[in-house]
Amino acid sequence: MQRIALLGAGNIGAALIGGILKSGVADSGHLVATDVNPERAGEVAGRFGIQVTVGGNREAVASAGVVILAVKPYTLPAVLEEIRGALREDQILISVAAAVPIALIEKLLGRRIPIFRAMPNIPVVVDEGATAVTSNGAGTPEQRRLVESILGAVGYVTFVEEEMMHAVTALSGSGPAYIYMVIEALIEGGLKMGLSRTIATRLTEQTVLGAAKLVRETGLHPAILKDQVITPGGVTIAAIHELEKHGLRSMLISAIETATAKSRFLTQSLLEKSAIGT
Ligand SMILES: NC(=O)c1ccc[n+]([C@@H]2O[C@H](COP(=O)([O-])OP(=O)(O)OC[C@H]3O[C@@H](n4cnc5c(N)ncnc54)[C@H](OP(=O)(O)O)[C@@H]3O)[C@@H](O)[C@H]2O)c1
């Protein structure tokens, strides 16, 4: 069993800790975490029964086979600077920092070790995350499988080319925010029509969950599933006409396009600031 050091026990970090322990990828004796916030460290240590140190990134890294960086992107350069002397070639580095490309991580480390860059999303907190991973190709197939099982402990995982990480960020990274807007609006539609908040909320959350589950479990194209709900001259088609008039689908496609461009811009700015260029 590999020893894992997770730096940054925040939202994503704590979810990964929970998933790793639950899936058995590592037990509490093989997983240590760090944070800068003593309260947070104490809370996460108490919740999961693992050692969480305040600071101590170098020490945590020195004793691990896998290092997970779950700090904010703007904190990443300082953390890499701090741990680079302790990192070895036989270790795997997994970064979940949004927009930070592998080339920049390699530059900050000053050498090439197996690096996996992952883009999870917030439902990792309930083990229903959607994570895309890319790598610098320095890892072995076995290391790749280990990364897959670590991230797979909190949901679905897929590997993509690094250039596709912008689209991933736009679609699944930010995606929960779009779906929350849809959920909020559906609830308010229910409220407007006189349903209680509790009933409108429960009906909406179950509808979104159930619809997603049907897409996954049937493998059917969503247009076919949509068609199954429509009765000629009925209620659903009247609502769909309204949604089409306001451009719901076009709006969402444009949102992904705009968010992809924004992600590419942010990465480009980071590279230009560090004078790597692309
Ligand atoms: N949240 C998302 O939906 C999402 C999705 C995809 C990717 N990500 C990426 O996941 C990473 C973590 O995001 P998050 O939402 O989990 O952030 P977060 O809740 O702020 O977690 C980061 C944690 O790291 C701690 N920290 C700061 N400096 C540190 C250091 N030098 N050493 C160790 N720990 C340190 C922070 O403490 P303080 O708060 O006291 O600074 C905080 O507890 C980010 O890079 C983000 O881009 C997040």
XYZ file of C-alpha atoms and ligand atoms in Angstrom:
326
model
C 0.000 0.000 0.000
C 1.422 3.394 -1.036
C 1.721 6.185 1.508
C -0.222 9.273 0.421
C 0.424 12.887 1.480
C -2.374 15.340 0.750
C -1.473 19.015 1.002
C -4.472 21.321 1.538
C -7.338 19.652 3.436
C -10.056 22.006 2.108
C -13.263 21.148 0.218
C -11.677 18.972 -2.460
C -8.857 17.710 -0.216
C -11.199 16.510 2.539
C -13.458 14.817 -0.022
C -10.439 12.982 -1.450
C -9.374 11.905 2.042
C -12.862 10.481 2.678
C -12.925 8.670 -0.678
C -9.420 7.237 -0.331
C -10.178 5.832 3.126
C -13.595 4.476 2.143
C -12.286 2.767 -0.995
C -9.317 1.261 0.832
C -6.728 2.761 -1.572
C -4.947 3.772 1.644
C -5.775 3.278 5.313
C -5.429 5.873 8.070
C -1.862 4.737 8.732
C -0.862 5.415 5.116
C -2.525 8.799 4.623
C -1.345 12.103 6.075
C -2.621 15.581 5.301
C -1.501 19.131 5.928
C -3.232 22.483 6.108
C -2.309 25.977 7.265
C -5.482 26.468 9.256
C -5.243 24.822 12.724
C -9.029 24.627 13.140
C -9.452 23.006 9.754
C -6.597 20.574 10.445
C -8.166 19.563 13.771
C -11.610 19.147 12.254
C -10.363 16.969 9.355
C -8.150 14.884 11.683
C -11.129 14.275 13.993
C -13.519 13.494 11.132
C -11.282 10.929 9.401
C -8.971 9.699 12.167
C -5.799 10.583 10.242
C -2.801 12.748 11.046
C -3.268 16.325 9.777
C -0.355 18.626 10.513
C -0.405 22.409 10.456
C 2.347 23.152 7.959
C 4.911 20.361 7.661
C 4.514 19.950 3.894
C 8.132 18.845 3.378
C 7.947 16.195 6.101
C 4.637 14.853 4.739
C 6.063 14.662 1.213
C 9.297 12.982 2.318
C 7.435 9.981 3.733
C 4.962 9.520 0.844
C 4.831 7.670 -2.470
C 1.958 9.801 -3.757
C 1.663 13.552 -3.200
C -1.672 15.245 -3.806
C -1.684 19.026 -4.141
C -5.138 20.323 -3.208
C -4.267 23.930 -2.419
C -5.626 26.925 -4.347
C -3.860 27.705 -7.644
C -2.351 30.942 -6.291
C -0.808 28.991 -3.372
C 0.653 26.287 -5.609
C 3.951 28.018 -6.563
C 4.879 28.594 -2.908
C 3.995 25.009 -1.961
C 6.003 23.610 -4.907
C 8.953 25.789 -3.918
C 8.657 24.449 -0.367
C 8.490 20.739 -1.275
C 10.691 20.480 -4.348
C 13.794 19.532 -2.359
C 11.872 16.695 -0.702
C 10.364 15.252 -3.910
C 11.921 12.142 -5.435
C 11.720 10.623 -8.920
C 9.909 7.526 -7.593
C 6.983 9.621 -6.335
C 3.802 10.614 -8.145
C 2.510 14.162 -7.989
C -1.211 14.775 -8.469
C -2.337 18.396 -8.758
C -6.006 19.401 -8.736
C -5.247 23.123 -9.092
C -7.481 24.611 -11.792
C -5.798 26.268 -14.793
C -2.229 25.406 -13.712
C -0.591 23.493 -16.596
C 1.871 20.653 -16.159
C 4.593 22.691 -17.921
C 4.391 25.296 -15.170
C 4.503 22.685 -12.398
C 7.571 21.119 -14.051
C 9.192 24.527 -14.364
C 8.582 25.315 -10.703
C 9.956 21.914 -9.687
C 12.947 22.232 -11.982
C 12.728 18.582 -13.076
C 10.514 15.904 -14.569
C 8.761 13.433 -12.286
C 5.420 11.696 -12.968
C 2.836 14.488 -12.779
C -0.897 13.995 -13.085
C -3.093 17.067 -13.402
C -6.719 16.459 -12.461
C -9.860 18.533 -12.773
C -12.431 17.250 -10.280
C -15.731 18.925 -9.469
C -17.480 19.699 -6.212
C -19.769 16.606 -6.115
C -16.624 14.681 -5.078
C -17.853 15.687 -1.613
C -20.681 13.122 -2.002
C -18.566 10.631 -4.021
C -20.332 11.649 -7.256
C -17.535 13.716 -8.761
C -16.613 13.929 -12.431
C -12.841 14.135 -12.842
C -10.672 14.387 -15.936
C -6.951 13.685 -15.674
C -3.983 14.406 -17.903
C -0.315 13.585 -17.376
C 3.180 14.440 -18.547
C 3.666 10.831 -19.670
C 6.446 10.172 -17.175
C 4.381 7.723 -15.122
C 4.161 3.946 -15.560
C 0.849 2.219 -16.433
C 0.759 1.009 -12.822
C 1.097 4.585 -11.518
C -1.648 5.663 -13.907
C -3.929 2.933 -12.491
C -3.126 4.084 -8.959
C -4.085 7.673 -9.835
C -7.282 6.365 -11.411
C -8.195 4.472 -8.248
C -7.417 7.454 -5.978
C -9.592 9.846 -7.988
C -12.104 7.096 -8.788
C -12.749 6.801 -5.058
C -14.876 9.954 -5.309
C -16.672 9.424 -8.627
C -16.140 9.023 -12.363
C -12.629 9.439 -13.827
C -11.437 9.755 -17.407
C -8.072 10.595 -19.027
C -7.837 13.399 -21.616
C -5.168 15.336 -23.524
C -4.064 18.418 -21.579
C -5.489 20.805 -24.190
C -8.947 19.351 -23.440
C -8.692 20.420 -19.786
C -10.146 23.808 -20.747
C -13.303 22.179 -22.093
C -13.423 19.899 -19.047
C -13.143 22.899 -16.718
C -15.962 24.630 -18.581
C -18.218 21.568 -18.697
C -17.817 19.515 -15.513
C -15.570 21.727 -13.359
C -17.935 24.693 -13.446
C -20.955 22.593 -14.465
C -22.428 22.110 -10.992
C -22.963 25.904 -10.817
C -25.057 25.847 -13.999
C -27.130 22.931 -12.724
C -27.677 24.717 -9.388
C -29.088 27.650 -11.364
C -31.457 25.291 -13.173
C -32.462 23.661 -9.871
C -33.043 27.051 -8.257
C -35.193 28.197 -11.163
C -37.267 25.003 -11.252
C -37.936 25.329 -7.528
C -39.013 28.927 -8.053
C -41.300 27.835 -10.885
C -42.895 25.407 -8.450
C -43.185 28.141 -5.815
C -44.791 30.483 -8.336
C -47.399 27.813 -9.053
C -48.134 27.418 -5.328
C -46.077 24.384 -4.233
C -44.473 24.586 -0.801
C -40.705 25.187 -0.781
C -40.067 21.771 0.733
C -42.113 19.911 -1.834
C -40.798 21.989 -4.755
C -37.210 21.374 -3.618
C -37.618 17.627 -3.086
C -39.438 17.171 -6.407
C -36.762 19.178 -8.249
C -33.716 17.482 -6.732
C -35.190 14.029 -7.355
C -36.123 14.976 -10.932
C -32.564 16.125 -11.735
C -31.017 13.103 -10.006
C -33.427 10.658 -11.669
C -33.023 12.194 -15.130
C -29.227 11.994 -14.869
C -29.425 8.394 -13.653
C -31.609 7.422 -16.621
C -29.092 8.926 -19.060
C -26.308 6.944 -17.390
C -28.131 3.653 -16.946
C -29.915 3.427 -20.309
C -27.097 4.883 -22.406
C -29.828 6.407 -24.567
C -29.383 9.740 -26.318
C -31.048 12.470 -24.204
C -33.228 13.439 -27.182
C -34.799 9.958 -27.118
C -35.387 10.171 -23.376
C -36.897 13.650 -23.834
C -39.194 12.295 -26.527
C -40.450 9.612 -24.125
C -41.849 12.362 -21.860
C -43.661 14.176 -24.674
C -47.334 13.570 -25.451
C -48.584 15.195 -28.676
C -50.495 18.337 -27.787
C -49.577 17.851 -24.130
C -47.966 19.717 -21.245
C -44.279 18.867 -21.816
C -44.174 19.993 -25.452
C -45.786 23.308 -24.457
C -42.957 23.874 -21.937
C -40.280 22.718 -24.418
C -41.544 25.222 -26.991
C -41.149 27.947 -24.363
C -37.589 26.807 -23.523
C -36.663 26.710 -27.217
C -38.074 30.229 -27.743
C -35.701 31.486 -25.039
C -32.772 29.531 -26.466
C -32.034 27.234 -23.516
C -29.816 24.796 -25.443
C -28.030 27.475 -27.428
C -27.419 29.414 -24.206
C -25.764 26.410 -22.540
C -23.611 25.611 -25.588
C -22.431 29.254 -25.655
C -21.742 29.155 -21.916
C -19.398 26.169 -22.361
C -17.696 27.887 -25.311
C -17.154 31.102 -23.319
C -15.957 29.287 -20.201
C -13.503 27.202 -22.281
C -12.041 30.396 -23.746
C -11.784 31.919 -20.265
C -9.946 28.855 -18.939
C -7.513 28.971 -21.884
C -6.938 32.684 -21.235
C -6.204 32.109 -17.528
C -3.684 29.362 -18.288
C -2.081 31.500 -20.992
C -1.719 34.392 -18.524
C -0.088 32.080 -15.968
C 2.355 30.827 -18.607
C 3.169 34.343 -19.801
C 3.751 35.533 -16.233
C 6.170 32.672 -15.709
C 7.707 33.339 -19.163
C 7.187 29.784 -20.458
C 4.936 30.769 -23.364
C 3.100 28.114 -25.370
N -13.926 23.658 -5.446
C -14.078 23.196 -6.673
O -15.190 23.076 -7.225
C -12.877 22.770 -7.460
C -13.052 22.083 -8.667
C -11.920 21.670 -9.372
C -10.655 21.956 -8.890
N -10.525 22.641 -7.730
C -9.177 22.928 -7.271
O -8.963 22.255 -6.046
C -8.048 23.011 -5.271
C -8.610 23.148 -3.879
O -9.847 23.838 -3.952
P -10.824 23.890 -2.700
O -12.111 24.417 -3.178
O -10.771 22.583 -1.973
O -10.044 25.019 -1.836
P -10.011 25.222 -0.270
O -11.257 24.697 0.353
O -9.603 26.637 -0.033
O -8.821 24.246 0.194
C -7.468 24.548 0.167
C -6.929 24.324 1.568
O -5.512 24.434 1.521
C -5.090 25.188 2.662
N -3.774 25.750 2.411
C -3.423 27.025 2.040
N -2.088 27.139 1.956
C -1.560 25.915 2.262
C -0.237 25.410 2.367
N 0.833 26.179 2.114
N -0.058 24.112 2.741
C -1.131 23.320 3.012
N -2.418 23.754 2.931
C -2.626 25.031 2.577
C -6.190 26.216 2.768
O -6.159 26.874 4.019
P -6.696 28.432 4.046
O -8.124 28.389 3.618
O -6.514 28.835 5.483
O -5.817 29.193 3.081
C -7.434 25.357 2.566
O -7.852 24.721 3.753
C -7.837 24.347 -5.977
O -6.594 24.371 -6.609
C -8.943 24.394 -7.004
O -8.540 25.039 -8.193
C -11.597 23.031 -6.992
